[in-house]
CSV table of C-alpha atoms and ligand atoms in Angstrom, one decimal:
chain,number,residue,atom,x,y,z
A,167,UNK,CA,-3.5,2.0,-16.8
A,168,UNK,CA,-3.0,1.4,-13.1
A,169,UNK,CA,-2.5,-2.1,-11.2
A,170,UNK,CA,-3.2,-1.7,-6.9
A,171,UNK,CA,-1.8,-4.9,-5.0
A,172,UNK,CA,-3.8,-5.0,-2.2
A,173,UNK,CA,-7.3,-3.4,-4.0
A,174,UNK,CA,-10.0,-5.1,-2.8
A,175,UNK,CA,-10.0,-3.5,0.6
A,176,UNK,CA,-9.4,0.1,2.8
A,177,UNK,CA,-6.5,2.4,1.4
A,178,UNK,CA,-6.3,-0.2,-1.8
A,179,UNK,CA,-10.4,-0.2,-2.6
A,180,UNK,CA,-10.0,3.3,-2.3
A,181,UNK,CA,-7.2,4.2,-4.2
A,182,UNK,CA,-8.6,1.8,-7.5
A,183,UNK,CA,-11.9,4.2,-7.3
A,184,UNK,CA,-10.5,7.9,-7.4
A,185,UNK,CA,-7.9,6.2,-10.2
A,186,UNK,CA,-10.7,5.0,-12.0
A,187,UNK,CA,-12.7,8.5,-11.2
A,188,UNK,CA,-9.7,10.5,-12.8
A,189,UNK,CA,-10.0,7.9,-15.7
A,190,UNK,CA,-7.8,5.4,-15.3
A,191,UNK,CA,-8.0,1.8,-16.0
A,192,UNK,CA,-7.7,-0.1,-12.9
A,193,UNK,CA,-6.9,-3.7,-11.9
A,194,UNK,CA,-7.7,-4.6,-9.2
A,195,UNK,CA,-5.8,-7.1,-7.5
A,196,UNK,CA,-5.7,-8.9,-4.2
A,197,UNK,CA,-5.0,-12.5,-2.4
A,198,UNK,CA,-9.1,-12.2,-2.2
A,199,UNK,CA,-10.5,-12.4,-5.3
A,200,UNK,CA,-14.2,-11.9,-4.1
A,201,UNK,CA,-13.6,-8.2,-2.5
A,202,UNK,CA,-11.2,-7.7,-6.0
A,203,UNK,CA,-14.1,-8.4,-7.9
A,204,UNK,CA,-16.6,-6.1,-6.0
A,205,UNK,CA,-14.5,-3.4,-5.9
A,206,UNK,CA,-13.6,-4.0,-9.9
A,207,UNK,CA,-17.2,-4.7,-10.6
A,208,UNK,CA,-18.1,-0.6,-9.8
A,209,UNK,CA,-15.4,0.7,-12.1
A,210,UNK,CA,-15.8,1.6,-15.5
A,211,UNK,CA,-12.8,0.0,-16.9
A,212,UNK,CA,-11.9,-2.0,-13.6
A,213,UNK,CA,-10.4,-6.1,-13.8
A,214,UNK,CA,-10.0,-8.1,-11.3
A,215,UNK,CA,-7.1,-10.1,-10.6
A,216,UNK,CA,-6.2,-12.5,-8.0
A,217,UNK,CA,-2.3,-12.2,-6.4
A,218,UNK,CA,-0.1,-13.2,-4.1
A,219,UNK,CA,2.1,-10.5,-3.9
A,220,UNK,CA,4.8,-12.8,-2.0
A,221,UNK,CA,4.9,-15.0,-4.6
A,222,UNK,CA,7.0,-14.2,-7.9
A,223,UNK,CA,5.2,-16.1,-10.2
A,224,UNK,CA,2.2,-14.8,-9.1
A,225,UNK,CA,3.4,-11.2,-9.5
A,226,UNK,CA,4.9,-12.0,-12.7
A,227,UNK,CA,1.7,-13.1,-14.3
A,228,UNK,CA,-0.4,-10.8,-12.8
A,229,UNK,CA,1.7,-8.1,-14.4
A,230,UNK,CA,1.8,-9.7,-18.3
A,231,UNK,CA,-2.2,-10.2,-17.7
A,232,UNK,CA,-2.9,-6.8,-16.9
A,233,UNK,CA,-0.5,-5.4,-19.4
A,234,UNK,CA,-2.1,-7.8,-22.0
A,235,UNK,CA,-5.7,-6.6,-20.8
A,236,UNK,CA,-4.7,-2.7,-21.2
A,237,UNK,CA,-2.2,-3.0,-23.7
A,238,UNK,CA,0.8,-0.7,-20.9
A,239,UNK,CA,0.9,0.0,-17.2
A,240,UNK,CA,1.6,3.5,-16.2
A,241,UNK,CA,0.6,2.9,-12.2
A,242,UNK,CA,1.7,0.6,-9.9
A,243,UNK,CA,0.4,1.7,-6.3
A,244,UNK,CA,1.5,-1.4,-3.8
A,245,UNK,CA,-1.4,-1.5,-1.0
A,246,UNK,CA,-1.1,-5.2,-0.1
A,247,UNK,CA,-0.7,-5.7,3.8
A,248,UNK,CA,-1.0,-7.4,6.5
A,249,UNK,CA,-0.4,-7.3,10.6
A,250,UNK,CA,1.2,-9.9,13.2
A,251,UNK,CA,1.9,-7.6,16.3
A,252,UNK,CA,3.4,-9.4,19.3
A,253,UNK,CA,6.6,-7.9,21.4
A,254,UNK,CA,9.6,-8.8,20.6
A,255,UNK,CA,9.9,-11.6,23.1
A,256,UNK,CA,6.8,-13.4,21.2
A,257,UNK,CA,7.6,-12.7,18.3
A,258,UNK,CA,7.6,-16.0,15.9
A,259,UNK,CA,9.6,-16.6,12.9
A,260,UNK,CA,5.9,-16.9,11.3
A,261,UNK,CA,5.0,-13.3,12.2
A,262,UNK,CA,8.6,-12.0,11.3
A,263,UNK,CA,8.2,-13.6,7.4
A,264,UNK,CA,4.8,-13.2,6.9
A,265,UNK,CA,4.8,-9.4,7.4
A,266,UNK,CA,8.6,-8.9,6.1
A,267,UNK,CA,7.3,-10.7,2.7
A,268,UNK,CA,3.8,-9.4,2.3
A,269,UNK,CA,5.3,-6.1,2.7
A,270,UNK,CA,8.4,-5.8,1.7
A,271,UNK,CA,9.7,-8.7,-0.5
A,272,UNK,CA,6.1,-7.9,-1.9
A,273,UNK,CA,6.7,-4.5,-3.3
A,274,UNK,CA,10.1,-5.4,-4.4
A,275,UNK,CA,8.7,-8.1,-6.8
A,276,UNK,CA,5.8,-5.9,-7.7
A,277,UNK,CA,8.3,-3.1,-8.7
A,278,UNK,CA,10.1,-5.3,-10.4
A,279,UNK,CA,8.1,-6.1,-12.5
A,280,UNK,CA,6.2,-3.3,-13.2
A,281,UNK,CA,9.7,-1.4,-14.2
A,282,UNK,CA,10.5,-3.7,-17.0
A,283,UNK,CA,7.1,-2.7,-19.0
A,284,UNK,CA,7.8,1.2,-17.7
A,285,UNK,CA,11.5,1.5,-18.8
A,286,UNK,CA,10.7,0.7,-22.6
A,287,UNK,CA,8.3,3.3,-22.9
A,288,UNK,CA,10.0,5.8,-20.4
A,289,UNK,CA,7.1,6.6,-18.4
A,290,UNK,CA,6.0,5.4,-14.6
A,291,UNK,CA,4.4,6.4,-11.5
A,292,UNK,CA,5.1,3.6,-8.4
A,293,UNK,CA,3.7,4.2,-4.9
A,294,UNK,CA,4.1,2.2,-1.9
A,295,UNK,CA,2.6,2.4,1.5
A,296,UNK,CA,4.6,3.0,4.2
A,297,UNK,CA,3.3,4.1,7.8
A,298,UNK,CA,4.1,6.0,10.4
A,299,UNK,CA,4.9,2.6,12.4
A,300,UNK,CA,8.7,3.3,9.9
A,301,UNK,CA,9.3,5.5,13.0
A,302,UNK,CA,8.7,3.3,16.2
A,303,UNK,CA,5.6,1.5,17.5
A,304,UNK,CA,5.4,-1.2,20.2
A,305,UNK,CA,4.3,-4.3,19.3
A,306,UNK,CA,5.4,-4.1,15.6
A,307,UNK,CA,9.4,-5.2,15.3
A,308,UNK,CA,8.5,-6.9,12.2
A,309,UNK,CA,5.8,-4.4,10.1
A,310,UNK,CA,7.8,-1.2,11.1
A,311,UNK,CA,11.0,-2.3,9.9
A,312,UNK,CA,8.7,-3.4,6.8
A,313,UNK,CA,7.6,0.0,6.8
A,314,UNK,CA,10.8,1.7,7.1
A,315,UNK,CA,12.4,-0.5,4.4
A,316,UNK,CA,9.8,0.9,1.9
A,317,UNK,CA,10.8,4.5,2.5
A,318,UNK,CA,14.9,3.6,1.6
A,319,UNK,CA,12.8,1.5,-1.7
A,320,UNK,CA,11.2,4.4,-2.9
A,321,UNK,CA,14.3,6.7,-2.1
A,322,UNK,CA,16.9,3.8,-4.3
A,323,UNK,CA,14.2,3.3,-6.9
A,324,UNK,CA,13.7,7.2,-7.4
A,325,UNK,CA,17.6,7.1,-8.0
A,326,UNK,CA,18.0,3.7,-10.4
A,327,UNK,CA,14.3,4.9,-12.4
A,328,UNK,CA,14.6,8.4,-12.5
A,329,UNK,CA,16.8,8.1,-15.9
A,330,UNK,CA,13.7,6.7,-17.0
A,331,UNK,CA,11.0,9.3,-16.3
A,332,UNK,CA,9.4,6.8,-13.7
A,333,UNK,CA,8.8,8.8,-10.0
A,334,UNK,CA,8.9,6.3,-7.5
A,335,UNK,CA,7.3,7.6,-3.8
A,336,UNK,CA,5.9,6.3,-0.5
A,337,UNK,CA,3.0,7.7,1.8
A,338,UNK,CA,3.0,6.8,5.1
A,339,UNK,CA,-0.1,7.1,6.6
A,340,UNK,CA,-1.1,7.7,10.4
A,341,UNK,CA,-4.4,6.1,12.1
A,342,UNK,CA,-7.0,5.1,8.7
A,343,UNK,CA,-10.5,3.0,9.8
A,344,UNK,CA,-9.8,0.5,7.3
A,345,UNK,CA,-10.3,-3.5,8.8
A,346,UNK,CA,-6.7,-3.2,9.6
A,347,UNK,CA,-7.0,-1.3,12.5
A,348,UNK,CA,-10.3,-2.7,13.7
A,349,UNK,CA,-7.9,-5.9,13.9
A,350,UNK,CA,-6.0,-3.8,16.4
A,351,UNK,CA,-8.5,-2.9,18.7
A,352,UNK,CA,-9.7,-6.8,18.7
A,353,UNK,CA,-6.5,-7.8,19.6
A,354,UNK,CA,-6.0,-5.1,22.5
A,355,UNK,CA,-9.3,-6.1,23.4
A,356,UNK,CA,-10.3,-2.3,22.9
A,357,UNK,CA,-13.8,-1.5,21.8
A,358,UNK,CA,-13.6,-0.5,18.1
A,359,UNK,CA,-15.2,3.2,19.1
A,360,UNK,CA,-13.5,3.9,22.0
A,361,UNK,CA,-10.2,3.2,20.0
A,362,UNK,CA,-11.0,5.8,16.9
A,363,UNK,CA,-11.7,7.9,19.8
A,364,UNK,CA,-8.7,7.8,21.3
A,365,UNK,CA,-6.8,7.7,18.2
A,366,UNK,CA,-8.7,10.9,17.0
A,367,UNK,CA,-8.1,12.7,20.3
A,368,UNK,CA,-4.7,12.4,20.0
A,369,UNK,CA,-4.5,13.5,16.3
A,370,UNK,CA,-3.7,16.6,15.6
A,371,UNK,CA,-6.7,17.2,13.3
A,372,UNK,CA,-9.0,15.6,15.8
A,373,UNK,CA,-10.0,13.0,13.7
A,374,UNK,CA,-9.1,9.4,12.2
A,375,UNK,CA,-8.0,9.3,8.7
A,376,UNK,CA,-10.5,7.7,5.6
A,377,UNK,CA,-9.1,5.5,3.3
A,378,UNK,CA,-9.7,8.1,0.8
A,379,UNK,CA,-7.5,10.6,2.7
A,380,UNK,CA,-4.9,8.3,1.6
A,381,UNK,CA,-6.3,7.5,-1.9
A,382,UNK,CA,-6.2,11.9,-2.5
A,383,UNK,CA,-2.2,11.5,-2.1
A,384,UNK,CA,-1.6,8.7,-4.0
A,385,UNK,CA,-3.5,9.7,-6.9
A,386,UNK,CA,-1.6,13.1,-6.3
A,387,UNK,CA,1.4,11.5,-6.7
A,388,UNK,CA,0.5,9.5,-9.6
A,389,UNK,CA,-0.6,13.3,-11.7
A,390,UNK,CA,1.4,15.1,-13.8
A,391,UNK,CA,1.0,17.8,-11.0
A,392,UNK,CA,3.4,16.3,-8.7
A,393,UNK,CA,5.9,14.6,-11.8
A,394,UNK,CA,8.8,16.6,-10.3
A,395,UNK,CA,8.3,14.8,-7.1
A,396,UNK,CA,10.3,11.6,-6.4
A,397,UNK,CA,11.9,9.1,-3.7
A,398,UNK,CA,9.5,10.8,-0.8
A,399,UNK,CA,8.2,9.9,1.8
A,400,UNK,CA,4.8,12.0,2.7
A,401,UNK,CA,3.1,11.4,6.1
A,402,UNK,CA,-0.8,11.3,6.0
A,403,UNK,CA,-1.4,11.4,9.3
A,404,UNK,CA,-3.8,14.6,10.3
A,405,UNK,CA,-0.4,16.3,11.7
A,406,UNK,CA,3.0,16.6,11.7
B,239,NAD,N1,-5.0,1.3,8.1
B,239,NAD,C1,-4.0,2.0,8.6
B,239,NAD,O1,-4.2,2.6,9.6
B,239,NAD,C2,-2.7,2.0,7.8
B,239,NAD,C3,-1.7,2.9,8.3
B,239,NAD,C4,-0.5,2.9,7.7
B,239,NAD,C5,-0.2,2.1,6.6
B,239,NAD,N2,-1.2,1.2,6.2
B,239,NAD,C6,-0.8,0.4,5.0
B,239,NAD,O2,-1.7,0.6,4.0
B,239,NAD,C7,-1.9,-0.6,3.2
B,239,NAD,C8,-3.4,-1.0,3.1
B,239,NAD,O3,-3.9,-1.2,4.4
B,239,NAD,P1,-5.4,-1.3,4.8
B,239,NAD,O4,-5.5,-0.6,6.1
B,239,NAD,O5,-6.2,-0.8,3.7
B,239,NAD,O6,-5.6,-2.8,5.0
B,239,NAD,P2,-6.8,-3.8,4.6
B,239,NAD,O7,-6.6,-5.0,5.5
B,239,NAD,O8,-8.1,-3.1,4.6
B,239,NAD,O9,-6.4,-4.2,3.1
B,239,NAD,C9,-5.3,-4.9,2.8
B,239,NAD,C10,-5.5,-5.8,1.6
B,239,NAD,O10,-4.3,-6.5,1.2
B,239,NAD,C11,-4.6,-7.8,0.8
B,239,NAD,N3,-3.4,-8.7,0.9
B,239,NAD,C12,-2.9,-9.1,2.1
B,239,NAD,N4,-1.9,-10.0,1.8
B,239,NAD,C13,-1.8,-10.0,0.4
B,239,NAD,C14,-0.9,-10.7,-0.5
B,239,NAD,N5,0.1,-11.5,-0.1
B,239,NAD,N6,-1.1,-10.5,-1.8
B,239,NAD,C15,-2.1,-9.6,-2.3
B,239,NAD,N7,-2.9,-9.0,-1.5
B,239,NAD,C16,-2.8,-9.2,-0.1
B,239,NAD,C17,-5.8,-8.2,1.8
B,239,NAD,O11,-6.5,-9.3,1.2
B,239,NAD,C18,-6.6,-6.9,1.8
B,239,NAD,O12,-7.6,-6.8,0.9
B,239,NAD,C19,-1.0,-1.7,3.9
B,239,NAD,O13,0.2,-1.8,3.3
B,239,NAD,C20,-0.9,-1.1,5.3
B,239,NAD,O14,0.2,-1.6,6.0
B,239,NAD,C21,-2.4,1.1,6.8
């Protein structure tokens, strides 16, 4: 019984198929309800949910629905994200709040929630997405301290829900072709080739990342194969 924020697109989409391919059920749920639906639509046991991950209520809801619909919630992966890159000196209060809450007011209500129907039955697997951005990147003041703050979440949250048997980790992923990035290279005015080219040339690997190169490492951390594993951070980023 898994619920991905963010699930209707990229690392999300991919994540609610290879949970749903290891026999989960999935909901699916996203600001978008039309992608949620699509992507819910091709699982066996998927449901669609539409959520505002910034909003409480929203959360709150979403939460009783989908433990109501699968009767406990063992997964709570928290892909929702967005982007508002400027340099610090254009930086608006708008791009500051938007990414800040989408990100990481967003997963803080999202794990909130989750933990109360996870403590009671002593069981829990919570994932957020962090980036490699949590280390530096121009242009990104507001998502990389978003990012950052997710890695000290996972790290306090492995400490308070450990008693509990819930494992509570982050991935931070590198360079993915999801619609994020293709937002980038609009916005630098960079062909969309050229920059996966560039980015792949400087990766380690020698190539971009798939959103299902993410999706292998968060279902990994969500398996009894990796339940001694907690308050990490693990780079997926085709290097060091
Ligand atoms: N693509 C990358 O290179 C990359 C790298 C590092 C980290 N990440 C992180 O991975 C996560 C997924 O990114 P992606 O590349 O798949 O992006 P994406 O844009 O393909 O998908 C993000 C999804 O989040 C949804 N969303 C946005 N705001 C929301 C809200 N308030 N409530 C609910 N849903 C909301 C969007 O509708 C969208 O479907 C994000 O947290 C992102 O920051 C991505």
């Amino acid at each position: 019984m898994a619920l991905v924020t963010g699930g209707g697109r990229g690392i999300g989409a991919a994540t609610c198929e290879l949970l749903a391919q290891e026999g989960a059920a999935v909901a699916v749920c996203d600001l978008d309800e039309e992608p949620a639906q699509a992507v819910a639509g091709r699982l066996e046991r998927g449901l669609a949910v539409a959520c505002d991950v910034t909003q409480r209520q929203s959360v709150e809801s979403t939460v009783a629905r989908v433990t109501d619909a699968f009767g406990a919630l063992d997964i709570l992966v928290c892909c929702a994200g967005i982007i508002r890159d400027n340099l610090i000196h254009k930086m608006t209060d708008e791009d500051w709040t938007a990414v800040i809450d989408t990100h990481l007011k967003g997963s803080f209500l999202c794990a909130q929630a989750a933990q109360q129907v996870m403590v009671p039955r002593r069981y829990g697997k919570i994932v957020f997405l962090s980036s490699t951005s949590a280390l530096g990147n121009r242009g990104q003041t507001n998502y990389s301290t978003a990012k950052a703050g997710l890695q000290g979440m996972a790290r306090t949250l492995a400490i308070e829900l450990g008693p509990f048997n819930i494992n509570v980790n982050a991935v931070a992923p590198g360079f993915i072709e999801t619609r994020m990035t293709e937002a980038t290279a609009r916005r630098m005015g960079v062909d969309w080739d050229e920059f996966k080219r560039l980015a792949a040339e400087r990766t380690p690997l020698r190539r971009i990342g798939q959103p299902a190169d993410v999706a292998g490492v968060i279902a990994f951390l969500c398996s009894e194969e990796a339940s001694y594993v907690s308050g990490q951070t693990i780079y997926v980023r085709g290097g060091p």
